[in-house]
Amino acid sequence: MEKVLPVSRLEKDDLLEEELKKARLGLTAQEARKIASILGRDPSIVECFILDIEWSEHCSYKSSAKILKKYLPLKAPNVIQSIEEDAGIIALAAVNGRRYGVVIAHESHNHPSQVLPVEGSATGIGGVVRDVDCMGARVVAVADPLRFGDVEGSEKEKVKWIARGVRQGIWEYGNALGVPNIGGDVYFDESFNDNCLVNVVALGVIREDEIIHSRAPEGAGEKGYDVILVGKPTDDSGFGGVTFASQILGGGEEEESRGAVQVHDPFLKNVLLMRKSNSAVWKLAREKGMEIGFKDLGGGGLACASSEMGAAGSCGIDIDLEKVHVSMTDMLPEVIACGETQERYLLIVPPELTEEVLRIYNEDWDLPNIYEGARASVIGKVTSGDRYVMHWMGEVVCDIPIHELTKGICYERQSKPVVRHLSEPEFQEPGNLGEVLLKVLGGPNVSSREAIFRSYDTEVQGNAVIRPGEADAGVIAPLEEEGSRAGIALSTDGNPLYGLIDPYWGGANAVAEAMRNVACVGAVPSGLTDCLNYGNPENPEAFWQFEEGVRGVSDAAKNLWLKGHPEMPVPIVSGNVSFYNESAAGKSIAPSPIIACVGVMEDYSRALTMRFKEAASRIYLVGGRYDELGGSEYYRRMFGALGKNVPQVRYEEERKAIYAVIDCISAGHLLAAHDISGGGLAVTLSEMLVCGRHQPACKGAEIDLERIGSPLRDDKKLFSESSGFVLEVSPGNGPGVERIFAERGLEIFHIGVVVEEPVFTVRSGEKEVLRLSVSAMEEAWRGGIAEALK
Amino acid sequence: MKTYHIELLVRLKTADTVALTAKNTLRRDMGYESVLLDVRREERWVIQVQAEDLQTAEKLGREFAATRIFVNPNKQTCVLKAAESGQAKLSPQKQDEGGPYEVGVIVSYYQDGKAVSARDALRHTYGYGGRIGNVERGVLWKLLLSAQSPDSARKTAEDIALTSSMNSGLLTNSHSQTYIVL
Amino acid sequence: MSQPNSRIFLPKITKVASKTQKLGSSSSHKLREMKKIAIIQYPGSNCEYETARAVMASGMEAEIFRWNRDAASLDEYDGYIIPGGFSYQDRVRAGAIAAKKGIMRTIFGEAAKGKPVLGICNGAQVLVESGMIPGVNPGELEMALAPNTGTSGYYCNWVHVVHSTRKGKCAFTRFFEKSEVFPMPVAHAEGRFVTRKKGLIESMYDNGQIVLRYSTVDGKVEDRFPVNPNGSTDNIAGICNPAGNVFALMPHPERAAWLRQVPDDTGDEYAEAKRDAYGSWQRMTEAGPGRKIFESMREYLENIPY
């Protein structure tokens, strides 16, 4: 080996560190020595780069693995495949005796999006759909949970630039690819000024017996299976990308980091993925009855993907880097091995299939003419040993025991509770609660998200049942073409302000809210993914926030059981950890576990929207009102205060309420349902009046707060963010609904009635608390974000 | 204060798939195989700005180029020119006799929302206010043509520029766009 | 009129011809040989599968025709649909590259014989760029689909359109009464029909080519966002050629081909029907407003000799 890192010669750590820095490696001196001791010799530069990536936070979860393992519930009766491969799979429905599953992946693309919003958010979608696709699934939906800085604060121009760019990247990529965007959520908080969060969730559907694994198939080593690289020619884009994802952004570095953002190409992706060339290859393999291995190239590029596939199949891999199709001259072997060029896949196929696979990509689907230099190339062989070998210019530039590559490293991080001196704001009850409500409705965290989701294609693929803006969760019917009435609901949640007060309840509330949202359309919360966005894990306080968040997420998942399976958790089937989300000044973002919940419906025709539908309907409140306004929109908008009393999740009541709402919907008892979250009961009721497409003929509502058994003041009843639901029930179904809740031992409150005249009136006994025209509410609510993003 | 024109020519660092597709379509599907040797493409912005002198105008131009509006440094590079209004700088490349000839074609939309938002961003977001006059955006196509003379190269470029039917012309749809052959 | 509203479910569609026959649609079509529609798949197309489903649900065969197959073999189909998506990634201009390929030359020739051709969204852009629409002078570029005004870029939402030509004029609206209003979704960034040719719009009206216009729920053609979602001239949403057999349509009928797909808050009879269908899967799988576009195509093929 020509280029080696002279670890043995550099006995002093500072000299070694210097050498590492010169080579642009992120490894510590200690890590470099560890590599040398594993190999029993000085490592080559290529080997150093590969292990640098394999040992990065992104690939090895070196800070988080212990905590995740300790807490998160991964197993449940409906899990077809847990987190171990690129995406998790839960059971969806059986069609003609065959089981279908929902494939779920959840990723973050936070740091790249802060630097280059359009490219960052676009490649975020690109990566996560590849994760789903490479299981052999048909990608049917994406959703984007987004967190931006304060659009009204001192950094607002930059925040808007980022928010608009992210929206553009999402639509340009997702729409062109042809995957509908069915959900997502958006929060604005100043802690995201220097570090936005751009998470992406992707869903796919797959027949269980058609799952393709990201590993070398059995016997691949002995039979010398071919390793095929498909897609865009490799370049230096994204070289060092995962290391970038784990760095803190500072003023100057943003410029320098630009090279780390990949360039996306939804067009090439469309031809690879959307029931086009990849599916042709899977079909071929099925017809021939041969198993193939299939994996997308993500963080760590070729080296990560090929070593993981080899290790998962207990085989060695032998790659000739000169056979990799590239788009640049004079590329270094470590760049070819580790570059993160987008739109690439790695296949492991029996030699007798190789020619046909190449033909499918290079001729039938004409990749070389779709994108200059794109193609499928045989780049190596699977071997029966355990060595991971790479050749370059006639030399061996990498030769590592494959399991050493993939087993990663693990760090024990220090954890220290954050001590915060929080208090509740003290204030008189405002005289005009109508004005307060309008102000809350117009706030960027409450107002209509139309200005964002109308840029997304919510209809493509033709599977839509319920779209963004119509209910708490999007619903699609992706198996109708197979003859199934099954529906999938998807919601994403995580209120950063709760996490700021208490990271445990931040995590627990995110899970509960995501599940409530899915229940509101009538779907059974069946699987969760978590994207855990936190600050620097080397900072004990940030690490404590992470640990508490994970504990909250997992307590909620374990205690809000999978419906029909008492004591079993709603499983966490996929996820992602994103650390180092902080500004150059060292300020962490608000602890942000972002949860996606997938709901399963046996029959999508029961999927319910949230708009009030019929005059004279009864309005029920589910869930007591407590003095829980910490992190509320009311405190924030009116007093600029955070408060202290964060909403708690009362696990047993929460579970019963979720189940009862689902039962009411499947019994056909409800006309509308909407959960209570940001903005409290007042906002929930308002949204049921104004949501969806603008209609002059909307309804009104009359509410009596005295019907709620609670000693709280009227303003707190209206704006407390204690969890709950509001239900619209036709008078005839009132008793049926009351019975379902009574059977579960839950009290519900009949708080009012839907009226024809579009006026929202709230009383407390005889006293009128507020009275607003629905059109005034609608105006305030629709204007919010649209204005904010201008 | 005088009015200056800042011209920004923005080019992709990576392969320009749009130019490649245009080239392949013209050569393979539209019969330009033997005459059209290459197609390149730049985005062209022209910003009208009030400035004291040429130096100030150039300095402003550099500031504009450094905003996030026109150039994405991750994938683009930019060439900047400033000139006093009225001394228009658009001229064909000087060519060696006998060719091949490079002919430029600028295509722009009649109503271009991006140009309007770029202007508003310079005026308001970046605080240049009333200094900023009109902002124009277009695509500068550079066609490398083998031809008997510069005139015949221009004639070919003209044919390529204006789409008049299914079989002829590609770069401009004259119902929404306008073009100039340099 | 015959409106097959039976449910059709098909396994994964790559080659669909034989399956369609087997699963059939309404019984009246089983006896006759089904008409066969080619759905053109360009690199970047992304609506070909749901379009094929809508075609099959309307009693025709659908076959997805990949761009690099022999264009000459297209002549064996009875009709053509150019589906939505981003053919050639909208390079140069939306639809501009696809318009220059051999496939469109073949389709141009077949259309001249009277075969029906439908371009949806990106397909409409291809028809305009290839001079087939408006086709007052066939093959001549007479219009553009320009970038939307009113929103920043892409806009996706449900809109209403009003049928603005006489019943029977256009092969794809034979089942719509004059002035009938119905909802469909739009999803595009470049959907504004414009022309700089003097008198063209007038002659298109004279020829009955202005088939669908964006309107309010009660059929008023108001030139304001969001009624007119993209700033299109005269609120034009769909244009046919003078003969009526070629149709460029910006909204997506295949996304409104089943009642399930229709939102329940558009304030029209379809929204009401969706609410009535609540809880009944059977009814959710009945036809939505867009289905009639495809059924009109079938009816045209069965009844108009060309």
XYZ file of C-alpha atoms in Angstrom, chain B residues 23-142:
120
model
C -27.857 19.216 -27.917
C -28.853 15.565 -28.235
C -32.392 16.449 -29.279
C -31.200 18.915 -31.912
C -28.634 16.500 -33.252
C -30.526 13.225 -33.089
C -34.137 14.230 -33.610
C -33.984 17.500 -35.503
C -31.315 17.011 -38.131
C -28.489 19.189 -36.799
C -26.074 16.264 -36.493
C -23.505 17.699 -38.876
C -23.695 21.408 -38.026
C -24.271 21.658 -34.297
C -21.045 20.777 -32.532
C -21.869 21.770 -28.990
C -24.409 23.510 -26.790
C -23.599 25.306 -23.583
C -25.812 27.334 -21.369
C -25.579 30.065 -18.772
C -28.166 31.834 -16.749
C -27.936 35.550 -17.402
C -29.103 38.221 -14.999
C -29.035 41.905 -15.781
C -29.507 44.224 -12.827
C -29.995 47.931 -13.335
C -28.436 49.867 -10.517
C -27.769 53.483 -9.651
C -24.163 54.097 -8.718
C -21.647 56.913 -8.432
C -19.156 55.389 -10.824
C -18.166 52.190 -12.534
C -16.073 51.030 -9.597
C -18.971 51.372 -7.204
C -21.213 49.601 -9.664
C -18.740 46.741 -9.843
C -18.507 46.616 -6.078
C -22.293 46.439 -5.863
C -22.259 43.739 -8.486
C -19.923 41.664 -6.364
C -22.238 42.177 -3.420
C -25.210 41.033 -5.473
C -23.313 37.966 -6.610
C -22.610 37.142 -2.984
C -26.290 37.201 -1.991
C -28.094 33.930 -2.071
C -30.304 35.055 -4.944
C -28.352 34.538 -8.136
C -25.569 32.065 -7.570
C -25.564 28.779 -5.714
C -21.856 28.365 -4.966
C -22.333 24.667 -4.324
C -22.890 24.048 -7.979
C -22.464 27.301 -9.904
C -19.819 29.821 -10.778
C -20.423 33.354 -11.875
C -18.817 35.922 -14.150
C -19.624 39.554 -13.501
C -19.555 42.520 -15.831
C -20.624 46.059 -15.172
C -21.164 48.795 -17.740
C -22.792 52.130 -18.032
C -26.279 51.988 -19.515
C -26.454 52.668 -23.174
C -23.077 51.073 -23.751
C -24.635 47.715 -24.269
C -22.204 44.922 -24.008
C -23.982 42.213 -25.909
C -21.940 41.279 -28.893
C -21.159 38.092 -30.750
C -17.919 36.323 -29.966
C -15.007 37.206 -32.195
C -14.454 34.125 -34.273
C -11.649 32.704 -36.344
C -12.395 32.737 -40.006
C -13.802 29.512 -41.334
C -15.450 28.530 -38.048
C -16.675 26.791 -36.144
C -18.681 29.734 -34.887
C -20.143 30.232 -31.469
C -23.469 32.026 -31.594
C -25.253 33.210 -28.468
C -29.020 33.180 -28.075
C -30.670 34.824 -25.084
C -34.117 33.504 -24.202
C -36.298 35.113 -21.555
C -39.906 34.963 -20.390
C -42.264 37.855 -20.981
C -43.489 37.544 -17.424
C -40.782 36.245 -15.164
C -41.766 35.880 -11.538
C -38.222 34.970 -10.541
C -36.841 38.214 -11.924
C -39.481 40.171 -10.047
C -38.790 38.408 -6.760
C -35.046 38.862 -7.236
C -35.603 42.584 -7.717
C -37.822 42.784 -4.645
C -35.324 40.828 -2.581
C -32.494 43.195 -3.540
C -34.620 46.217 -2.828
C -36.190 45.103 0.420
C -34.519 42.058 1.955
C -31.008 43.227 1.182
C -31.827 46.881 1.626
C -30.613 48.345 -1.683
C -33.949 50.088 -2.035
C -34.421 52.568 -4.848
C -30.904 52.011 -6.201
C -32.196 48.921 -7.915
C -33.976 49.414 -11.204
C -35.172 46.607 -13.396
C -33.931 43.030 -13.008
C -33.983 40.772 -16.058
C -33.362 37.077 -16.260
C -32.686 34.942 -19.269
C -30.868 31.894 -20.487
C -27.840 32.471 -22.659
C -27.477 29.527 -25.016
C -24.125 29.172 -26.722
